[in-house]
C-alpha positions as a Python dict, from the first residue, in 0.01 Angstrom:
ca = {
    (1, 'H'): (0, 0, 0),
    (2, 'P'): (-336, -159, 153),
    (3, 'R'): (-250, -501, 113),
    (4, 'V'): (69, -429, 324),
    (5, 'L'): (-126, -261, 545),
    (6, 'D'): (-331, -490, 594),
    (7, 'A'): (-136, -784, 670),
    (8, 'I'): (109, -559, 936),
    (9, 'L'): (-307, -511, 1125),
    (10, 'G'): (-415, -869, 1056),
    (11, 'G'): (-30, -945, 1247),
    (12, 'V'): (-74, -708, 1530),
    (13, 'V'): (-405, -848, 1617),
    (14, 'A'): (-272, -1211, 1615),
    (15, 'A'): (-46, -1156, 1837),
    (16, 'A'): (-230, -966, 2041),
    (17, 'Q'): (-458, -1203, 2077),
    (18, 'K'): (-120, -1484, 2128),
    (19, 'S'): (-67, -1285, 2404),
    (20, 'E'): (-388, -1243, 2584),
    (21, 'Q'): (-414, -1653, 2604),
    (22, 'A'): (-40, -1649, 2715),
    (23, 'S'): (-77, -1440, 3013),
    (24, 'P'): (-340, -1651, 3185),
    (25, 'T'): (-126, -1920, 3169),
    (26, 'I'): (162, -1743, 3267),
    (27, 'I'): (-17, -1610, 3606),
    (28, 'M'): (-126, -1920, 3689),
    (29, 'V'): (247, -2046, 3673),
    (30, 'F'): (314, -1767, 3878),
    (31, 'L'): (72, -1841, 4159),
    (32, 'E'): (154, -2209, 4121),
    (33, 'D'): (544, -2102, 4202),
    (34, 'L'): (464, -1854, 4435),
    (35, 'S'): (169, -2141, 4603),
    (36, 'D'): (497, -2434, 4646),
    (37, 'V'): (742, -2196, 4783),
    (38, 'L'): (524, -2011, 5041),
    (39, 'Y'): (383, -2354, 5151),
    (40, 'G'): (457, -2634, 4945),
    (41, 'G'): (673, -2826, 5171),
    (42, 'I'): (389, -2868, 5509),
    (43, 'R'): (310, -3222, 5503),
    (44, 'S'): (-53, -3252, 5574),
    (45, 'D'): (55, -3601, 5621),
    (46, 'V'): (151, -3475, 5977),
    (47, 'P'): (-119, -3473, 6304),
    (48, 'G'): (-198, -3113, 6351),
    (49, 'H'): (-25, -2943, 6039),
    (50, 'G'): (-337, -2912, 5791),
    (51, 'G'): (-498, -3046, 5537),
    (52, 'A'): (-814, -3059, 5361),
    (53, 'E'): (-978, -3241, 5673),
    (54, 'C'): (-794, -2992, 5947),
    (55, 'A'): (-916, -2734, 5708),
    (56, 'A'): (-1310, -2882, 5820),
    (57, 'Y'): (-1299, -2949, 6138),
    (58, 'L'): (-1487, -2723, 6217),
    (59, 'P'): (-1731, -2583, 6030),
    (60, 'K'): (-1729, -2229, 5867),
    (61, 'S'): (-2072, -2057, 6110),
    (62, 'R'): (-1874, -2149, 6361),
    (63, 'V'): (-1530, -1957, 6282),
    (64, 'L'): (-1736, -1692, 6232),
    (65, 'L'): (-1923, -1710, 6486),
    (66, 'E'): (-1617, -1748, 6742),
    (67, 'T'): (-1495, -1388, 6523),
    (68, 'A'): (-1786, -1242, 6577),
    (69, 'M'): (-1744, -1244, 6983),
    (70, 'S'): (-1401, -1164, 6966),
    (71, 'T'): (-1430, -890, 6815),
    (72, 'A'): (-1661, -738, 7028),
    (73, 'M'): (-1539, -850, 7331),
    (74, 'M'): (-1180, -657, 7174),
    (75, 'V'): (-1381, -380, 7085),
    (76, 'G'): (-1539, -350, 7456),
    (77, 'F'): (-1178, -439, 7651),
    (78, 'G'): (-1020, -150, 7358),
    (79, 'A'): (-1238, 45, 7490),
    (80, 'Y'): (-1147, 16, 7805),
    (81, 'A'): (-694, -6, 7767),
    (82, 'V'): (-744, 363, 7585),
    (83, 'K'): (-888, 524, 7840),
    (84, 'T'): (-657, 437, 8102),
    (85, 'Y'): (-321, 316, 7933),
    (86, 'T'): (6, 588, 8123),
    (87, 'M'): (287, 665, 7900),
    (88, 'P'): (588, 851, 8055),
    (89, 'S'): (629, 1165, 7922),
    (90, 'R'): (1017, 1166, 7916),
    (91, 'F'): (1193, 905, 7816),
    (92, 'P'): (1608, 808, 7850),
    (93, 'K'): (1887, 956, 7626),
    (94, 'M'): (2216, 746, 7589),
    (95, 'E'): (2499, 658, 7349),
    (96, 'E'): (2391, 291, 7216),
    (97, 'P'): (2584, 32, 7363),
    (98, 'L'): (2797, -189, 7270),
    (99, 'G'): (2584, -479, 7395),
    (100, 'K'): (2247, -372, 7210),
    (101, 'R'): (2404, -380, 6887),
    (102, 'F'): (2574, -742, 6898),
    (103, 'L'): (2238, -872, 7002),
    (104, 'L'): (2094, -689, 6734),
    (105, 'V'): (2313, -844, 6498),
    (106, 'L'): (2337, -1252, 6677),
    (107, 'L'): (1917, -1225, 6619),
    (108, 'C'): (1917, -1054, 6270),
    (109, 'L'): (2156, -1346, 6234),
    (110, 'V'): (1940, -1642, 6383),
    (111, 'F'): (1602, -1483, 6228),
    (112, 'G'): (1777, -1486, 5885),
    (113, 'M'): (1925, -1828, 5902),
    (114, 'E'): (1557, -1922, 6008),
    (115, 'V'): (1372, -1710, 5651),
    (116, 'G'): (1647, -1939, 5444),
    (117, 'Y'): (1529, -2277, 5598),
    (118, 'K'): (1187, -2184, 5532),
    (119, 'I'): (1264, -2102, 5226),
    (120, 'I'): (1492, -2415, 5156),
    (121, 'S'): (1175, -2604, 5294),
    (122, 'K'): (896, -2401, 5115),
    (123, 'Q'): (775, -2310, 5416),
    (124, 'V'): (795, -1987, 5438),
    (125, 'L'): (425, -1909, 5552),
    (126, 'Y'): (529, -2010, 5874),
    (127, 'L'): (693, -1705, 5907),
    (128, 'L'): (347, -1554, 6048),
    (129, 'N'): (339, -1739, 6337),
    (130, 'P'): (313, -1574, 6669),
    (131, 'C'): (718, -1644, 6729),
    (132, 'H'): (849, -1501, 6437),
    (133, 'V'): (644, -1245, 6447),
    (134, 'M'): (798, -1144, 6808),
    (135, 'T'): (1108, -1203, 6623),
    (136, 'V'): (1053, -928, 6388),
    (137, 'V'): (959, -706, 6673),
    (138, 'Q'): (1269, -739, 6873),
    (139, 'I'): (1466, -696, 6628),
    (140, 'Y'): (1269, -374, 6602),
    (141, 'L'): (1291, -313, 6941),
    (142, 'L'): (1716, -386, 6935),
    (143, 'A'): (1743, -96, 6646),
    (144, 'A'): (1506, 165, 6791),
    (145, 'R'): (1569, 414, 7035),
    (146, 'P'): (1346, 483, 7386),
    (147, 'N'): (1062, 685, 7247),
    (148, 'K'): (664, 641, 7306),
    (149, 'L'): (640, 426, 7031),
    (150, 'S'): (907, 185, 7153),
    (151, 'F'): (823, 173, 7462),
    (152, 'S'): (472, 104, 7381),
    (153, 'V'): (547, -197, 7157),
    (154, 'L'): (816, -323, 7438),
    (155, 'R'): (507, -276, 7729),
    (156, 'M'): (295, -488, 7423),
    (157, 'L'): (552, -769, 7394),
    (158, 'V'): (655, -879, 7718),
    (159, 'H'): (296, -993, 7786),
    (160, 'Y'): (286, -1208, 7481),
    (161, 'V'): (688, -1352, 7523),
    (162, 'Y'): (466, -1661, 7721),
    (163, 'G'): (418, -1794, 7443),
    (164, 'A'): (836, -1886, 7308),
    (165, 'V'): (800, -2073, 7675),
    (166, 'I'): (521, -2229, 7552),
    (167, 'A'): (714, -2302, 7243),
    (168, 'M'): (1033, -2448, 7412),
    (169, 'M'): (790, -2668, 7612),
    (170, 'F'): (567, -2865, 7385),
    (171, 'P'): (824, -2776, 7103),
    (172, 'D'): (707, -2863, 6736),
    (173, 'T'): (1051, -2965, 6537),
    (174, 'M'): (809, -3273, 6311),
    (175, 'S'): (900, -3067, 6012),
    (176, 'R'): (1227, -2944, 6102),
    (177, 'F'): (1442, -3222, 5873),
    (178, 'L'): (1822, -2982, 5752),
    (179, 'S'): (2086, -2993, 5973),
    (180, 'G'): (2129, -2732, 6209),
    (181, 'E'): (1730, -2627, 6203),
    (182, 'V'): (1652, -2763, 6487),
    (183, 'V'): (1952, -2604, 6682),
    (184, 'V'): (1862, -2218, 6581),
    (185, 'Y'): (1433, -2319, 6638),
    (186, 'W'): (1602, -2279, 7029),
    (187, 'T'): (1807, -2077, 6978),
    (188, 'Q'): (1576, -1799, 6840),
    (189, 'H'): (1306, -1920, 7126),
    (190, 'F'): (1558, -1880, 7354),
    (191, 'L'): (1693, -1513, 7270),
    (192, 'I'): (1352, -1378, 7262),
    (193, 'F'): (1222, -1463, 7628),
    (194, 'F'): (1589, -1515, 7829),
    (195, 'V'): (1761, -1240, 7636),
    (196, 'I'): (1630, -1005, 7465),
    (197, 'P'): (1330, -847, 7647),
    (198, 'P'): (1582, -830, 8051),
    (199, 'Y'): (1838, -689, 7796),
    (200, 'L'): (1596, -415, 7661),
    (201, 'I'): (1406, -332, 8006),
    (202, 'Y'): (1743, -264, 8204),
    (203, 'T'): (1866, -90, 7929),
    (204, 'W'): (1611, 181, 7878),
    (205, 'G'): (1530, 200, 8276),
    (206, 'P'): (1234, 81, 8451),
    (207, 'S'): (1019, 311, 8326),
    (208, 'S'): (1003, 104, 8048),
    (209, 'L'): (793, -59, 8173),
    (210, 'E'): (381, 38, 8242),
    (211, 'P'): (261, 25, 8632),
    (212, 'F'): (251, -314, 8762),
    (213, 'R'): (-136, -260, 8846),
    (214, 'E'): (-186, -124, 8483),
    (215, 'W'): (-416, -329, 8294),
    (216, 'A'): (-415, -174, 7971),
    (217, 'W'): (-121, -282, 7788),
    (218, 'P'): (-174, -689, 7808),
    (219, 'I'): (-542, -584, 7673),
    (220, 'F'): (-355, -374, 7353),
    (221, 'T'): (-121, -717, 7338),
    (222, 'G'): (-489, -949, 7365),
    (223, 'I'): (-641, -710, 7060),
    (224, 'F'): (-305, -726, 6827),
    (225, 'F'): (-265, -1075, 6872),
    (226, 'G'): (-657, -1161, 6856),
    (227, 'I'): (-716, -939, 6500),
    (228, 'H'): (-339, -1153, 6392),
    (229, 'N'): (-480, -1494, 6505),
    (230, 'H'): (-855, -1415, 6368),
    (231, 'Y'): (-757, -1196, 6065),
    (232, 'I'): (-500, -1323, 5878),
    (233, 'L'): (-412, -1686, 6052),
    (234, 'T'): (-726, -1803, 6028),
    (235, 'V'): (-795, -1670, 5648),
    (236, 'A'): (-472, -1752, 5493),
    (237, 'G'): (-508, -2071, 5704),
    (238, 'H'): (-864, -2146, 5521),
    (239, 'L'): (-713, -2032, 5196),
    (240, 'T'): (-376, -2277, 5188),
    (241, 'H'): (-515, -2585, 5460),
    (242, 'V'): (-236, -2429, 5658),
    (243, 'N'): (-313, -2489, 6050),
    (244, 'L'): (-115, -2155, 6122),
    (245, 'N'): (-88, -2129, 6535),
    (246, 'Y'): (-369, -2418, 6469),
    (247, 'C'): (-592, -2157, 6428),
    (248, 'L'): (-791, -2523, 6162),
    (249, 'C'): (-791, -2774, 6405),
    (250, 'P'): (-579, -2867, 6761),
    (251, 'A'): (-278, -2952, 6835),
    (252, 'T'): (-283, -3377, 6962),
    (253, 'V'): (-128, -3257, 7286),
    (254, 'D'): (-427, -2966, 7323),
    (255, 'P'): (-586, -3007, 7662),
    (256, 'F'): (-918, -2865, 7531),
    (257, 'N'): (-902, -3086, 7232),
    (258, 'G'): (-1248, -3083, 7068),
    (259, 'P'): (-1473, -2849, 6878),
    (260, 'Y'): (-1476, -2606, 7116),
    (261, 'Y'): (-1108, -2533, 7104),
    (262, 'R'): (-1064, -2258, 6984),
    (263, 'T'): (-1336, -2116, 7248),
    (264, 'W'): (-1174, -2243, 7512),
    (265, 'A'): (-834, -2067, 7356),
    (266, 'V'): (-1024, -1732, 7362),
    (267, 'F'): (-1055, -1767, 7808),
    (268, 'H'): (-694, -1917, 7890),
    (269, 'Q'): (-457, -1703, 7640),
    (270, 'A'): (-662, -1406, 7767),
    (271, 'F'): (-554, -1574, 8121),
    (272, 'C'): (-254, -1564, 8049),
    (273, 'L'): (-175, -1242, 7907),
    (274, 'L'): (-318, -1050, 8256),
    (275, 'T'): (-151, -1313, 8461),
    (276, 'L'): (157, -1410, 8284),
    (277, 'G'): (304, -1067, 8164),
    (278, 'K'): (248, -934, 8520),
    (279, 'L'): (479, -1191, 8673),
    (280, 'Y'): (765, -1200, 8409),
    (281, 'T'): (784, -856, 8466),
    (282, 'L'): (812, -948, 8819),
    (283, 'A'): (1057, -1175, 8756),
    (284, 'V'): (1263, -952, 8519),
    (285, 'K'): (1220, -729, 8760),
    (286, 'G'): (1369, -911, 9017),
    (287, 'F'): (1673, -1079, 8856),
    (288, 'L'): (1768, -729, 8741),
    (289, 'W'): (1738, -562, 9128),
    (290, 'F'): (2085, -796, 9140),
    (291, 'L'): (2236, -588, 8901),
    (292, 'P'): (2394, -240, 8946),
    (293, 'P'): (2160, 41, 8784),
    (294, 'N'): (2186, 145, 8433),
    (295, 'R'): (2291, 487, 8516),
    (296, 'A'): (2236, 602, 8153),
    (297, 'A'): (1883, 539, 8189),
    (298, 'M'): (1818, 696, 8525),
    (299, 'F'): (1915, 1046, 8531),
    (300, 'K'): (1927, 1104, 8144),
    (301, 'Y'): (1634, 1220, 7941),
    (302, 'D'): (1493, 1354, 7607),
}
């Protein structure tokens, strides 16, 4: 019947219109809940943690100029690194050591607790910070077998683990209030600097590191974390007003505090990448010299 058909069609149209009106509300509620979990618990009243004042610390024009200059440097040095890097043609073939599996479980447990703390405290966005990225990278290395990819990742990693020492020298634990949260902080940083990399170097053998006079791998490390800082942390920080890795405003203890602190950071971090990573590998090799050689890594190859 025409009237019945008109009533049905009218009801369908009304329901569709009502759904269209409700959809933006549902989306907004979802985005609000998501943002609350990501950074709702990050306190902007704590110095150096973020907020509108921190986000406005530098004019956008300066940030863009510094990003452009850093990108140009990364392209230039990257061209040199691509032409000069080396990689062994053979890789150790061995059974998975029990110690490697134990460290994998231990690091996953520690990092899992850290992720849980971040979810409970509504600070998930902090998981983008470099030490958490290094933790994920080390979990991959503990699960991986020696090959070209894992050797490349390890060679890049050792030139940035000094960041874990800086985090231990200047611990930022003011936002950690949950029981055991500070213990997890120290345990995580201790593992990713003092335990995991030396163990991997010992297990995979001396060829897992580049020759001492080769500079391509610290350059690759600088490019990776340069992109991470300029294009991920800075952008996410301006969108959320969260001071990720101090990309928006300087830390209160930063000796280069001022409008040029990011420019100074490019140079002093480049110096650290080119020197501290080499010193770290020398120290690790010196320590491992006192241990019996890992013959599986020395004499069995794919």
